[in-house]
């Protein structure tokens, strides 16, 4: 019984330490929020890349968790060995030591591999987030031309990166972040060809972004028809920030996110009236205004 208690000391110490740390965080947070509430009385609009930002933050927390496990478990095991060697008559047999060593190697390998995989995935998501933010900032300039612009529109199990509503119609804009190769070929490394069916990058070809942009535009058109009570054509658009784009097909808007003023100008007659722009914007905004203030916890139901 005495040996069991001695072996349990490192475990008890670890849980007491973690409990104290968690308690300090919870108490500090409550003290900061005590007697105060947020001045905001309604939810905020979604920012460019809102969904990606949340995923990047979650992956960052997971990476820290894996790295802590990678560091903590060997320390805990060594601490337990030290306690048993100093205060207990029960010793590890050579076979048990080999087993624990192999288990430790396997566990450590697993945690570091998972951490590296998440780091790579987060790198890709961070690039996507930065590109969505850059495209969103450019599209926001269209509000000077009478357009309404919304970001990260929540649809059915997916998000539409940007929606532009203006005199020229409605555009569903999909943004794709693609890193450029470093081969020392100057403009050739930043050149992509759109031929109507595919995107030919330097070294690889993609078709899914085109199909995705078209699917999302069609979904939005169907949803708006139901929301406003009449057909609303939606044009697909694809933004590739930072790339030089050679367009060999005029069937879809593919641009590098800079100078998007052409999205606000009708090529012929005006497509949408001011009244219809307002009706469409109202429906879109209802779904995009769902970011709850969290600085003082969950928003309370207050009149003012």
PDB file of C-alpha atoms in Angstrom:
ATOM      1  CA  UNK A   1       0.000   0.000   0.000  1.00  0.00           C
ATOM      2  CA  UNK A   2       2.840   2.341   0.886  1.00  0.00           C
ATOM      3  CA  UNK A   3       4.514   1.674  -2.475  1.00  0.00           C
ATOM      4  CA  UNK A   4       1.283   2.449  -4.312  1.00  0.00           C
ATOM      5  CA  UNK A   5       0.938   5.758  -2.490  1.00  0.00           C
ATOM      6  CA  UNK A   6       4.527   6.663  -3.286  1.00  0.00           C
ATOM      7  CA  UNK A   7       4.008   5.862  -6.977  1.00  0.00           C
ATOM      8  CA  UNK A   8       0.919   8.084  -6.991  1.00  0.00           C
ATOM      9  CA  UNK A   9       2.743  11.167  -5.692  1.00  0.00           C
ATOM     10  CA  UNK A  10       3.910  12.413  -9.157  1.00  0.00           C
ATOM     11  CA  UNK A  11       0.398  11.954 -10.556  1.00  0.00           C
ATOM     12  CA  UNK A  12      -1.187  13.805  -7.624  1.00  0.00           C
ATOM     13  CA  UNK A  13       1.403  16.563  -7.906  1.00  0.00           C
ATOM     14  CA  UNK A  14       0.672  17.000 -11.622  1.00  0.00           C
ATOM     15  CA  UNK A  15      -3.111  17.190 -11.127  1.00  0.00           C
ATOM     16  CA  UNK A  16      -2.774  19.616  -8.202  1.00  0.00           C
ATOM     17  CA  UNK A  17      -0.512  21.875 -10.268  1.00  0.00           C
ATOM     18  CA  UNK A  18      -2.841  21.800 -13.297  1.00  0.00           C
ATOM     19  CA  UNK A  19      -5.858  22.420 -11.057  1.00  0.00           C
ATOM     20  CA  UNK A  20      -4.205  25.427  -9.447  1.00  0.00           C
ATOM     21  CA  UNK A  21      -3.262  26.880 -12.840  1.00  0.00           C
ATOM     22  CA  UNK A  22      -6.792  26.408 -14.176  1.00  0.00           C
ATOM     23  CA  UNK A  23      -8.253  27.943 -11.036  1.00  0.00           C
ATOM     24  CA  UNK A  24      -6.085  31.042 -11.367  1.00  0.00           C
ATOM     25  CA  UNK A  25      -7.191  31.519 -14.994  1.00  0.00           C
ATOM     26  CA  UNK A  26     -10.905  31.097 -14.202  1.00  0.00           C
ATOM     27  CA  UNK A  27     -10.809  33.394 -11.161  1.00  0.00           C
ATOM     28  CA  UNK A  28      -8.839  36.057 -13.023  1.00  0.00           C
ATOM     29  CA  UNK A  29     -11.292  35.994 -15.937  1.00  0.00           C
ATOM     30  CA  UNK A  30     -14.283  36.364 -13.611  1.00  0.00           C
ATOM     31  CA  UNK A  31     -12.642  39.232 -11.755  1.00  0.00           C
ATOM     32  CA  UNK A  32     -12.039  41.083 -15.018  1.00  0.00           C
ATOM     33  CA  UNK A  33     -15.665  40.601 -16.083  1.00  0.00           C
ATOM     34  CA  UNK A  34     -17.255  41.326 -12.721  1.00  0.00           C
ATOM     35  CA  UNK A  35     -19.685  44.247 -12.785  1.00  0.00           C
ATOM     36  CA  UNK A  36     -19.229  44.894 -16.496  1.00  0.00           C
ATOM     37  CA  UNK A  37     -20.944  43.928 -19.749  1.00  0.00           C
ATOM     38  CA  UNK A  38     -20.240  44.569 -23.401  1.00  0.00           C
ATOM     39  CA  UNK A  39     -21.647  47.830 -24.813  1.00  0.00           C
ATOM     40  CA  UNK A  40     -22.483  46.058 -28.090  1.00  0.00           C
ATOM     41  CA  UNK A  41     -26.190  45.292 -28.409  1.00  0.00           C
ATOM     42  CA  UNK A  42     -26.125  43.103 -31.519  1.00  0.00           C
ATOM     43  CA  UNK A  43     -23.881  40.601 -33.225  1.00  0.00           C
ATOM     44  CA  UNK A  44     -21.196  41.801 -35.621  1.00  0.00           C
ATOM     45  CA  UNK A  45     -20.680  41.053 -39.303  1.00  0.00           C
ATOM     46  CA  UNK A  46     -18.285  38.335 -40.339  1.00  0.00           C
ATOM     47  CA  UNK A  47     -14.804  39.441 -41.373  1.00  0.00           C
ATOM     48  CA  UNK A  48     -12.910  38.119 -44.396  1.00  0.00           C
ATOM     49  CA  UNK A  49     -11.702  34.614 -43.576  1.00  0.00           C
ATOM     50  CA  UNK A  50     -13.720  34.386 -40.350  1.00  0.00           C
ATOM     51  CA  UNK A  51     -14.081  30.601 -40.601  1.00  0.00           C
ATOM     52  CA  UNK A  52     -10.416  30.099 -41.486  1.00  0.00           C
ATOM     53  CA  UNK A  53      -9.325  32.313 -38.611  1.00  0.00           C
ATOM     54  CA  UNK A  54     -11.225  30.128 -36.159  1.00  0.00           C
ATOM     55  CA  UNK A  55      -9.701  26.975 -37.626  1.00  0.00           C
ATOM     56  CA  UNK A  56      -6.185  28.445 -37.513  1.00  0.00           C
ATOM     57  CA  UNK A  57      -6.681  29.328 -33.841  1.00  0.00           C
ATOM     58  CA  UNK A  58      -8.001  25.842 -33.047  1.00  0.00           C
ATOM     59  CA  UNK A  59      -5.053  24.200 -34.802  1.00  0.00           C
ATOM     60  CA  UNK A  60      -2.653  26.433 -32.895  1.00  0.00           C
ATOM     61  CA  UNK A  61      -4.162  25.226 -29.614  1.00  0.00           C
ATOM     62  CA  UNK A  62      -3.933  21.598 -30.780  1.00  0.00           C
ATOM     63  CA  UNK A  63      -0.274  22.024 -31.740  1.00  0.00           C
ATOM     64  CA  UNK A  64       0.505  23.420 -28.294  1.00  0.00           C
ATOM     65  CA  UNK A  65      -1.313  20.444 -26.753  1.00  0.00           C
ATOM     66  CA  UNK A  66       0.745  17.920 -28.717  1.00  0.00           C
ATOM     67  CA  UNK A  67       4.002  19.710 -27.920  1.00  0.00           C
ATOM     68  CA  UNK A  68       3.106  19.861 -24.210  1.00  0.00           C
ATOM     69  CA  UNK A  69       2.349  16.138 -24.264  1.00  0.00           C
ATOM     70  CA  UNK A  70       5.678  15.522 -26.027  1.00  0.00           C
ATOM     71  CA  UNK A  71       7.501  17.396 -23.267  1.00  0.00           C
ATOM     72  CA  UNK A  72       5.385  16.507 -20.241  1.00  0.00           C
ATOM     73  CA  UNK A  73       5.094  12.735 -20.550  1.00  0.00           C
ATOM     74  CA  UNK A  74       8.871  11.970 -20.538  1.00  0.00           C
ATOM     75  CA  UNK A  75       9.349  14.386 -17.620  1.00  0.00           C
ATOM     76  CA  UNK A  76       6.514  12.766 -15.703  1.00  0.00           C
ATOM     77  CA  UNK A  77       7.888   9.267 -16.386  1.00  0.00           C
ATOM     78  CA  UNK A  78      11.379  10.280 -15.283  1.00  0.00           C
ATOM     79  CA  UNK A  79       9.950  11.933 -12.157  1.00  0.00           C
ATOM     80  CA  UNK A  80       8.094   8.738 -11.281  1.00  0.00           C
ATOM     81  CA  UNK A  81      11.252   6.640 -11.770  1.00  0.00           C
ATOM     82  CA  UNK A  82      13.142   8.998  -9.455  1.00  0.00           C
ATOM     83  CA  UNK A  83      10.487   8.709  -6.745  1.00  0.00           C
ATOM     84  CA  UNK A  84      10.398   4.923  -6.952  1.00  0.00           C
ATOM     85  CA  UNK A  85      14.163   4.683  -6.833  1.00  0.00           C
ATOM     86  CA  UNK A  86      14.447   6.958  -3.792  1.00  0.00           C
ATOM     87  CA  UNK A  87      11.382   6.165  -1.710  1.00  0.00           C
ATOM     88  CA  UNK A  88      10.034   2.763  -2.761  1.00  0.00           C
ATOM     89  CA  UNK A  89      11.306  -0.776  -2.492  1.00  0.00           C
ATOM     90  CA  UNK A  90       9.396  -1.622  -5.680  1.00  0.00           C
ATOM     91  CA  UNK A  91      11.717  -1.339  -8.679  1.00  0.00           C
ATOM     92  CA  UNK A  92      11.164  -1.582 -12.391  1.00  0.00           C
ATOM     93  CA  UNK A  93      12.374  -4.834 -13.924  1.00  0.00           C
ATOM     94  CA  UNK A  94      14.571  -4.678 -17.056  1.00  0.00           C
ATOM     95  CA  UNK A  95      11.627  -5.955 -19.110  1.00  0.00           C
ATOM     96  CA  UNK A  96       9.345  -3.253 -17.729  1.00  0.00           C
ATOM     97  CA  UNK A  97      11.936  -0.570 -18.417  1.00  0.00           C
ATOM     98  CA  UNK A  98      12.258  -1.744 -22.018  1.00  0.00           C
ATOM     99  CA  UNK A  99       8.478  -1.755 -22.401  1.00  0.00           C
ATOM    100  CA  UNK A 100       8.121   1.758 -20.992  1.00  0.00           C
ATOM    101  CA  UNK A 101      11.038   2.981 -23.113  1.00  0.00           C
ATOM    102  CA  UNK A 102       9.425   1.628 -26.288  1.00  0.00           C
ATOM    103  CA  UNK A 103       6.079   3.077 -25.266  1.00  0.00           C
ATOM    104  CA  UNK A 104       7.724   6.431 -24.561  1.00  0.00           C
ATOM    105  CA  UNK A 105       9.436   6.427 -27.962  1.00  0.00           C
ATOM    106  CA  UNK A 106       6.187   5.526 -29.710  1.00  0.00           C
ATOM    107  CA  UNK A 107       4.150   8.116 -27.819  1.00  0.00           C
ATOM    108  CA  UNK A 108       6.734  10.840 -28.392  1.00  0.00           C
ATOM    109  CA  UNK A 109       6.969   9.985 -32.092  1.00  0.00           C
ATOM    110  CA  UNK A 110       3.196  10.097 -32.445  1.00  0.00           C
ATOM    111  CA  UNK A 111       2.850  13.498 -30.759  1.00  0.00           C
ATOM    112  CA  UNK A 112       5.640  15.124 -32.744  1.00  0.00           C
ATOM    113  CA  UNK A 113       4.346  13.701 -36.051  1.00  0.00           C
ATOM    114  CA  UNK A 114       0.848  14.994 -35.302  1.00  0.00           C
ATOM    115  CA  UNK A 115       2.264  18.390 -34.346  1.00  0.00           C
ATOM    116  CA  UNK A 116       4.263  18.630 -37.595  1.00  0.00           C
ATOM    117  CA  UNK A 117       1.231  17.582 -39.663  1.00  0.00           C
ATOM    118  CA  UNK A 118      -0.877  20.245 -37.991  1.00  0.00           C
ATOM    119  CA  UNK A 119       1.846  22.846 -38.537  1.00  0.00           C
ATOM    120  CA  UNK A 120       1.830  22.103 -42.263  1.00  0.00           C
ATOM    121  CA  UNK A 121      -1.959  22.242 -42.402  1.00  0.00           C
ATOM    122  CA  UNK A 122      -2.030  25.469 -40.418  1.00  0.00           C
ATOM    123  CA  UNK A 123       0.529  26.989 -42.796  1.00  0.00           C
ATOM    124  CA  UNK A 124      -1.818  26.285 -45.711  1.00  0.00           C
ATOM    125  CA  UNK A 125      -4.826  27.649 -43.814  1.00  0.00           C
ATOM    126  CA  UNK A 126      -2.914  30.777 -42.783  1.00  0.00           C
ATOM    127  CA  UNK A 127      -2.049  31.434 -46.426  1.00  0.00           C
ATOM    128  CA  UNK A 128      -5.728  31.044 -47.305  1.00  0.00           C
ATOM    129  CA  UNK A 129      -6.697  33.377 -44.472  1.00  0.00           C
ATOM    130  CA  UNK A 130      -4.226  36.058 -45.539  1.00  0.00           C
ATOM    131  CA  UNK A 131      -5.403  35.837 -49.152  1.00  0.00           C
ATOM    132  CA  UNK A 132      -9.061  36.107 -48.120  1.00  0.00           C
ATOM    133  CA  UNK A 133      -8.227  39.143 -45.997  1.00  0.00           C
ATOM    134  CA  UNK A 134      -6.323  40.764 -48.865  1.00  0.00           C
ATOM    135  CA  UNK A 135      -9.166  40.109 -51.315  1.00  0.00           C
ATOM    136  CA  UNK A 136     -11.732  41.329 -48.783  1.00  0.00           C
ATOM    137  CA  UNK A 137      -9.874  44.586 -48.286  1.00  0.00           C
ATOM    138  CA  UNK A 138      -9.822  45.193 -52.033  1.00  0.00           C
ATOM    139  CA  UNK A 139     -13.506  44.336 -52.437  1.00  0.00           C
ATOM    140  CA  UNK A 140     -14.460  46.648 -49.572  1.00  0.00           C
ATOM    141  CA  UNK A 141     -13.382  49.551 -51.792  1.00  0.00           C
ATOM    142  CA  UNK A 142     -16.394  48.760 -53.990  1.00  0.00           C
ATOM    143  CA  UNK A 143     -18.668  50.231 -51.327  1.00  0.00           C
ATOM    144  CA  UNK A 144     -17.498  53.617 -52.602  1.00  0.00           C
ATOM    145  CA  UNK A 145     -19.171  52.679 -55.888  1.00  0.00           C
ATOM    146  CA  UNK A 146     -22.533  51.889 -54.318  1.00  0.00           C
ATOM    147  CA  UNK A 147     -21.946  48.187 -53.740  1.00  0.00           C
ATOM    148  CA  UNK A 148     -22.654  46.131 -50.648  1.00  0.00           C
ATOM    149  CA  UNK A 149     -19.910  43.674 -49.719  1.00  0.00           C
ATOM    150  CA  UNK A 150     -20.138  40.743 -47.305  1.00  0.00           C
ATOM    151  CA  UNK A 151     -17.583  38.142 -46.295  1.00  0.00           C
ATOM    152  CA  UNK A 152     -17.514  34.503 -45.229  1.00  0.00           C
ATOM    153  CA  UNK A 153     -21.205  33.970 -45.952  1.00  0.00           C
ATOM    154  CA  UNK A 154     -22.379  30.804 -44.128  1.00  0.00           C
ATOM    155  CA  UNK A 155     -24.224  28.524 -46.553  1.00  0.00           C
ATOM    156  CA  UNK A 156     -25.037  24.816 -46.225  1.00  0.00           C
ATOM    157  CA  UNK A 157     -21.909  23.093 -44.865  1.00  0.00           C
ATOM    158  CA  UNK A 158     -19.666  25.554 -46.703  1.00  0.00           C
ATOM    159  CA  UNK A 159     -18.897  29.260 -46.802  1.00  0.00           C
ATOM    160  CA  UNK A 160     -18.872  31.702 -49.699  1.00  0.00           C
ATOM    161  CA  UNK A 161     -15.751  33.807 -49.244  1.00  0.00           C
ATOM    162  CA  UNK A 162     -17.194  37.110 -50.502  1.00  0.00           C
ATOM    163  CA  UNK A 163     -20.462  38.413 -51.924  1.00  0.00           C
ATOM    164  CA  UNK A 164     -20.614  41.651 -53.915  1.00  0.00           C
ATOM    165  CA  UNK A 165     -24.042  43.218 -54.514  1.00  0.00           C
ATOM    166  CA  UNK A 166     -24.207  46.246 -56.779  1.00  0.00           C
ATOM    167  CA  UNK A 167     -25.620  47.831 -59.919  1.00  0.00           C
ATOM    168  CA  UNK A 168     -23.760  45.257 -62.039  1.00  0.00           C
ATOM    169  CA  UNK A 169     -25.435  42.359 -60.233  1.00  0.00           C
ATOM    170  CA  UNK A 170     -24.454  39.843 -57.597  1.00  0.00           C
ATOM    171  CA  UNK A 171     -21.050  38.133 -57.568  1.00  0.00           C
ATOM    172  CA  UNK A 172     -20.069  35.125 -55.476  1.00  0.00           C
ATOM    173  CA  UNK A 173     -16.310  35.445 -55.111  1.00  0.00           C
ATOM    174  CA  UNK A 174     -14.177  32.453 -54.177  1.00  0.00           C
ATOM    175  CA  UNK A 175     -10.603  33.193 -53.066  1.00  0.00           C
ATOM    176  CA  UNK A 176      -7.781  30.687 -53.379  1.00  0.00           C
ATOM    177  CA  UNK A 177      -4.368  31.212 -51.812  1.00  0.00           C
ATOM    178  CA  UNK A 178      -1.595  29.522 -53.761  1.00  0.00           C
ATOM    179  CA  UNK A 179       2.080  29.890 -52.890  1.00  0.00           C
ATOM    180  CA  UNK A 180       4.387  30.735 -55.773  1.00  0.00           C
ATOM    181  CA  UNK A 181       7.336  28.487 -56.614  1.00  0.00           C
ATOM    182  CA  UNK A 182      10.822  29.890 -56.181  1.00  0.00           C
ATOM    183  CA  UNK A 183      12.712  28.838 -59.299  1.00  0.00           C
ATOM    184  CA  UNK A 184      14.367  32.108 -60.264  1.00  0.00           C
ATOM    185  CA  UNK A 185      12.235  32.541 -63.406  1.00  0.00           C
ATOM    186  CA  UNK A 186      10.699  35.900 -62.512  1.00  0.00           C
ATOM    187  CA  UNK A 187       7.242  36.501 -63.980  1.00  0.00           C
ATOM    188  CA  UNK A 188       6.995  32.914 -65.213  1.00  0.00           C
ATOM    189  CA  UNK A 189       6.786  31.737 -61.592  1.00  0.00           C
ATOM    190  CA  UNK A 190       3.821  34.066 -61.012  1.00  0.00           C
ATOM    191  CA  UNK A 191       1.869  33.286 -64.188  1.00  0.00           C
ATOM    192  CA  UNK A 192      -1.362  31.261 -64.330  1.00  0.00           C
ATOM    193  CA  UNK A 193      -3.492  30.539 -67.397  1.00  0.00           C
ATOM    194  CA  UNK A 194      -7.283  30.243 -67.231  1.00  0.00           C
ATOM    195  CA  UNK A 195      -8.712  28.453 -70.285  1.00  0.00           C
ATOM    196  CA  UNK A 196     -12.311  28.017 -69.151  1.00  0.00           C
ATOM    197  CA  UNK A 197     -11.767  24.511 -67.820  1.00  0.00           C
ATOM    198  CA  UNK A 198      -8.608  24.657 -65.737  1.00  0.00           C
ATOM    199  CA  UNK A 199      -6.038  26.847 -64.055  1.00  0.00           C
ATOM    200  CA  UNK A 200      -2.531  26.122 -65.318  1.00  0.00           C
ATOM    201  CA  UNK A 201      -0.054  27.158 -62.655  1.00  0.00           C
ATOM    202  CA  UNK A 202       3.728  26.849 -63.131  1.00  0.00           C
ATOM    203  CA  UNK A 203       4.173  23.154 -62.406  1.00  0.00           C
ATOM    204  CA  UNK A 204       0.605  22.015 -61.723  1.00  0.00           C
ATOM    205  CA  UNK A 205      -2.984  22.306 -62.947  1.00  0.00           C
ATOM    206  CA  UNK A 206      -6.242  22.689 -60.999  1.00  0.00           C
ATOM    207  CA  UNK A 207      -9.897  22.437 -61.985  1.00  0.00           C
ATOM    208  CA  UNK A 208     -11.721  22.238 -58.640  1.00  0.00           C
ATOM    209  CA  UNK A 209     -11.574  25.990 -57.795  1.00  0.00           C
ATOM    210  CA  UNK A 210     -13.455  26.756 -61.018  1.00  0.00           C
ATOM    211  CA  UNK A 211     -16.108  24.126 -60.324  1.00  0.00           C
ATOM    212  CA  UNK A 212     -16.387  25.278 -56.710  1.00  0.00           C
ATOM    213  CA  UNK A 213     -16.937  28.924 -57.686  1.00  0.00           C
ATOM    214  CA  UNK A 214     -19.683  27.909 -60.119  1.00  0.00           C
ATOM    215  CA  UNK A 215     -21.392  25.600 -57.611  1.00  0.00           C
ATOM    216  CA  UNK A 216     -21.439  28.285 -54.957  1.00  0.00           C
ATOM    217  CA  UNK A 217     -22.814  30.907 -57.348  1.00  0.00           C
ATOM    218  CA  UNK A 218     -25.616  28.548 -58.338  1.00  0.00           C
ATOM    219  CA  UNK A 219     -26.422  27.777 -54.712  1.00  0.00           C
ATOM    220  CA  UNK A 220     -26.533  31.481 -53.874  1.00  0.00           C
ATOM    221  CA  UNK A 221     -28.818  32.181 -56.845  1.00  0.00           C
ATOM    222  CA  UNK A 222     -31.233  29.499 -55.658  1.00  0.00           C
ATOM    223  CA  UNK A 223     -31.151  30.783 -52.095  1.00  0.00           C
ATOM    224  CA  UNK A 224     -31.714  34.403 -53.111  1.00  0.00           C
ATOM    225  CA  UNK A 225     -34.636  33.417 -55.329  1.00  0.00           C
ATOM    226  CA  UNK A 226     -36.317  31.933 -52.274  1.00  0.00           C
ATOM    227  CA  UNK A 227     -35.255  34.792 -49.973  1.00  0.00           C
ATOM    228  CA  UNK A 228     -36.383  37.758 -52.084  1.00  0.00           C
ATOM    229  CA  UNK A 229     -39.183  36.060 -54.030  1.00  0.00           C
ATOM    230  CA  UNK A 230     -37.829  36.497 -57.545  1.00  0.00           C
ATOM    231  CA  UNK A 231     -34.914  35.233 -59.659  1.00  0.00           C
ATOM    232  CA  UNK A 232     -31.549  36.840 -58.928  1.00  0.00           C
ATOM    233  CA  UNK A 233     -28.713  35.894 -61.279  1.00  0.00           C
ATOM    234  CA  UNK A 234     -25.391  35.372 -59.514  1.00  0.00           C
ATOM    235  CA  UNK A 235     -22.091  35.491 -61.336  1.00  0.00           C
ATOM    236  CA  UNK A 236     -19.199  33.291 -60.151  1.00  0.00           C
ATOM    237  CA  UNK A 237     -15.801  34.916 -59.653  1.00  0.00           C
ATOM    238  CA  UNK A 238     -12.450  33.494 -58.647  1.00  0.00           C
ATOM    239  CA  UNK A 239      -9.710  35.543 -56.978  1.00  0.00           C
ATOM    240  CA  UNK A 240      -6.070  34.423 -57.007  1.00  0.00           C
ATOM    241  CA  UNK A 241      -4.234  37.110 -55.002  1.00  0.00           C
ATOM    242  CA  UNK A 242      -0.759  37.963 -56.193  1.00  0.00           C
ATOM    243  CA  UNK A 243      -0.827  36.013 -59.476  1.00  0.00           C
ATOM    244  CA  UNK A 244      -0.597  37.324 -63.022  1.00  0.00           C
ATOM    245  CA  UNK A 245      -3.595  35.805 -64.799  1.00  0.00           C
ATOM    246  CA  UNK A 246      -3.807  35.143 -68.525  1.00  0.00           C
ATOM    247  CA  UNK A 247      -7.478  34.748 -69.439  1.00  0.00           C
ATOM    248  CA  UNK A 248      -8.172  32.648 -72.515  1.00  0.00           C
ATOM    249  CA  UNK A 249     -11.889  32.259 -71.810  1.00  0.00           C
ATOM    250  CA  UNK A 250     -14.383  35.032 -70.969  1.00  0.00           C
ATOM    251  CA  UNK A 251     -17.020  32.800 -69.383  1.00  0.00           C
ATOM    252  CA  UNK A 252     -16.079  33.542 -65.744  1.00  0.00           C
ATOM    253  CA  UNK A 253     -14.372  36.325 -63.839  1.00  0.00           C
ATOM    254  CA  UNK A 254     -10.884  35.268 -62.741  1.00  0.00           C
ATOM    255  CA  UNK A 255      -8.777  38.057 -61.260  1.00  0.00           C
ATOM    256  CA  UNK A 256      -5.879  38.634 -58.871  1.00  0.00           C
ATOM    257  CA  UNK A 257      -8.033  40.635 -56.389  1.00  0.00           C
ATOM    258  CA  UNK A 258      -6.457  44.006 -57.212  1.00  0.00           C
ATOM    259  CA  UNK A 259      -8.539  46.797 -58.735  1.00  0.00           C
ATOM    260  CA  UNK A 260     -11.908  44.986 -58.670  1.00  0.00           C
ATOM    261  CA  UNK A 261     -13.861  48.102 -59.709  1.00  0.00           C
ATOM    262  CA  UNK A 262     -15.086  46.301 -62.832  1.00  0.00           C
ATOM    263  CA  UNK A 263     -17.354  44.252 -60.565  1.00  0.00           C
ATOM    264  CA  UNK A 264     -19.296  47.424 -59.759  1.00  0.00           C
ATOM    265  CA  UNK A 265     -19.789  48.649 -63.341  1.00  0.00           C
ATOM    266  CA  UNK A 266     -22.522  47.182 -65.567  1.00  0.00           C
ATOM    267  CA  UNK A 267     -21.295  46.281 -69.053  1.00  0.00           C
ATOM    268  CA  UNK A 268     -24.660  47.308 -70.490  1.00  0.00           C
ATOM    269  CA  UNK A 269     -27.909  48.213 -68.788  1.00  0.00           C
ATOM    270  CA  UNK A 270     -28.013  48.353 -65.018  1.00  0.00           C
ATOM    271  CA  UNK A 271     -28.744  44.872 -63.630  1.00  0.00           C
ATOM    272  CA  UNK A 272     -30.054  45.725 -60.151  1.00  0.00           C
ATOM    273  CA  UNK A 273     -32.021  48.731 -58.926  1.00  0.00           C
ATOM    274  CA  UNK A 274     -31.193  50.396 -55.621  1.00  0.00           C
ATOM    275  CA  UNK A 275     -34.325  48.841 -54.134  1.00  0.00           C
ATOM    276  CA  UNK A 276     -33.331  45.334 -55.202  1.00  0.00           C
ATOM    277  CA  UNK A 277     -29.773  45.865 -53.922  1.00  0.00           C
ATOM    278  CA  UNK A 278     -31.220  46.764 -50.542  1.00  0.00           C
ATOM    279  CA  UNK A 279     -33.555  43.740 -50.500  1.00  0.00           C
ATOM    280  CA  UNK A 280     -30.776  41.330 -51.383  1.00  0.00           C
ATOM    281  CA  UNK A 281     -28.325  42.935 -48.954  1.00  0.00           C
ATOM    282  CA  UNK A 282     -30.865  42.672 -46.146  1.00  0.00           C
ATOM    283  CA  UNK A 283     -31.217  38.915 -46.634  1.00  0.00           C
ATOM    284  CA  UNK A 284     -27.473  38.343 -46.927  1.00  0.00           C
ATOM    285  CA  UNK A 285     -26.708  40.459 -43.878  1.00  0.00           C
ATOM    286  CA  UNK A 286     -29.051  38.440 -41.673  1.00  0.00           C
ATOM    287  CA  UNK A 287     -26.834  35.387 -42.167  1.00  0.00           C
ATOM    288  CA  UNK A 288     -23.536  37.241 -41.972  1.00  0.00           C
ATOM    289  CA  UNK A 289     -24.313  39.114 -38.748  1.00  0.00           C
ATOM    290  CA  UNK A 290     -23.625  36.253 -36.350  1.00  0.00           C
ATOM    291  CA  UNK A 291     -20.298  37.106 -34.683  1.00  0.00           C
ATOM    292  CA  UNK A 292     -21.093  37.389 -30.991  1.00  0.00           C
ATOM    293  CA  UNK A 293     -19.079  39.739 -28.723  1.00  0.00           C
ATOM    294  CA  UNK A 294     -17.036  37.614 -26.311  1.00  0.00           C
ATOM    295  CA  UNK A 295     -14.908  40.084 -24.337  1.00  0.00           C
ATOM    296  CA  UNK A 296     -17.334  39.816 -21.412  1.00  0.00           C
ATOM    297  CA  UNK A 297     -18.620  36.318 -22.032  1.00  0.00           C
ATOM    298  CA  UNK A 298     -21.936  35.473 -23.617  1.00  0.00           C
ATOM    299  CA  UNK A 299     -23.949  38.494 -24.669  1.00  0.00           C
ATOM    300  CA  UNK A 300     -26.789  39.284 -22.295  1.00  0.00           C
ATOM    301  CA  UNK A 301     -30.239  40.212 -23.491  1.00  0.00           C
ATOM    302  CA  UNK A 302     -30.364  43.925 -22.764  1.00  0.00           C
ATOM    303  CA  UNK A 303     -32.522  46.582 -24.328  1.00  0.00           C
ATOM    304  CA  UNK A 304     -29.717  49.160 -24.414  1.00  0.00           C
TER     305      UNK A 304
END
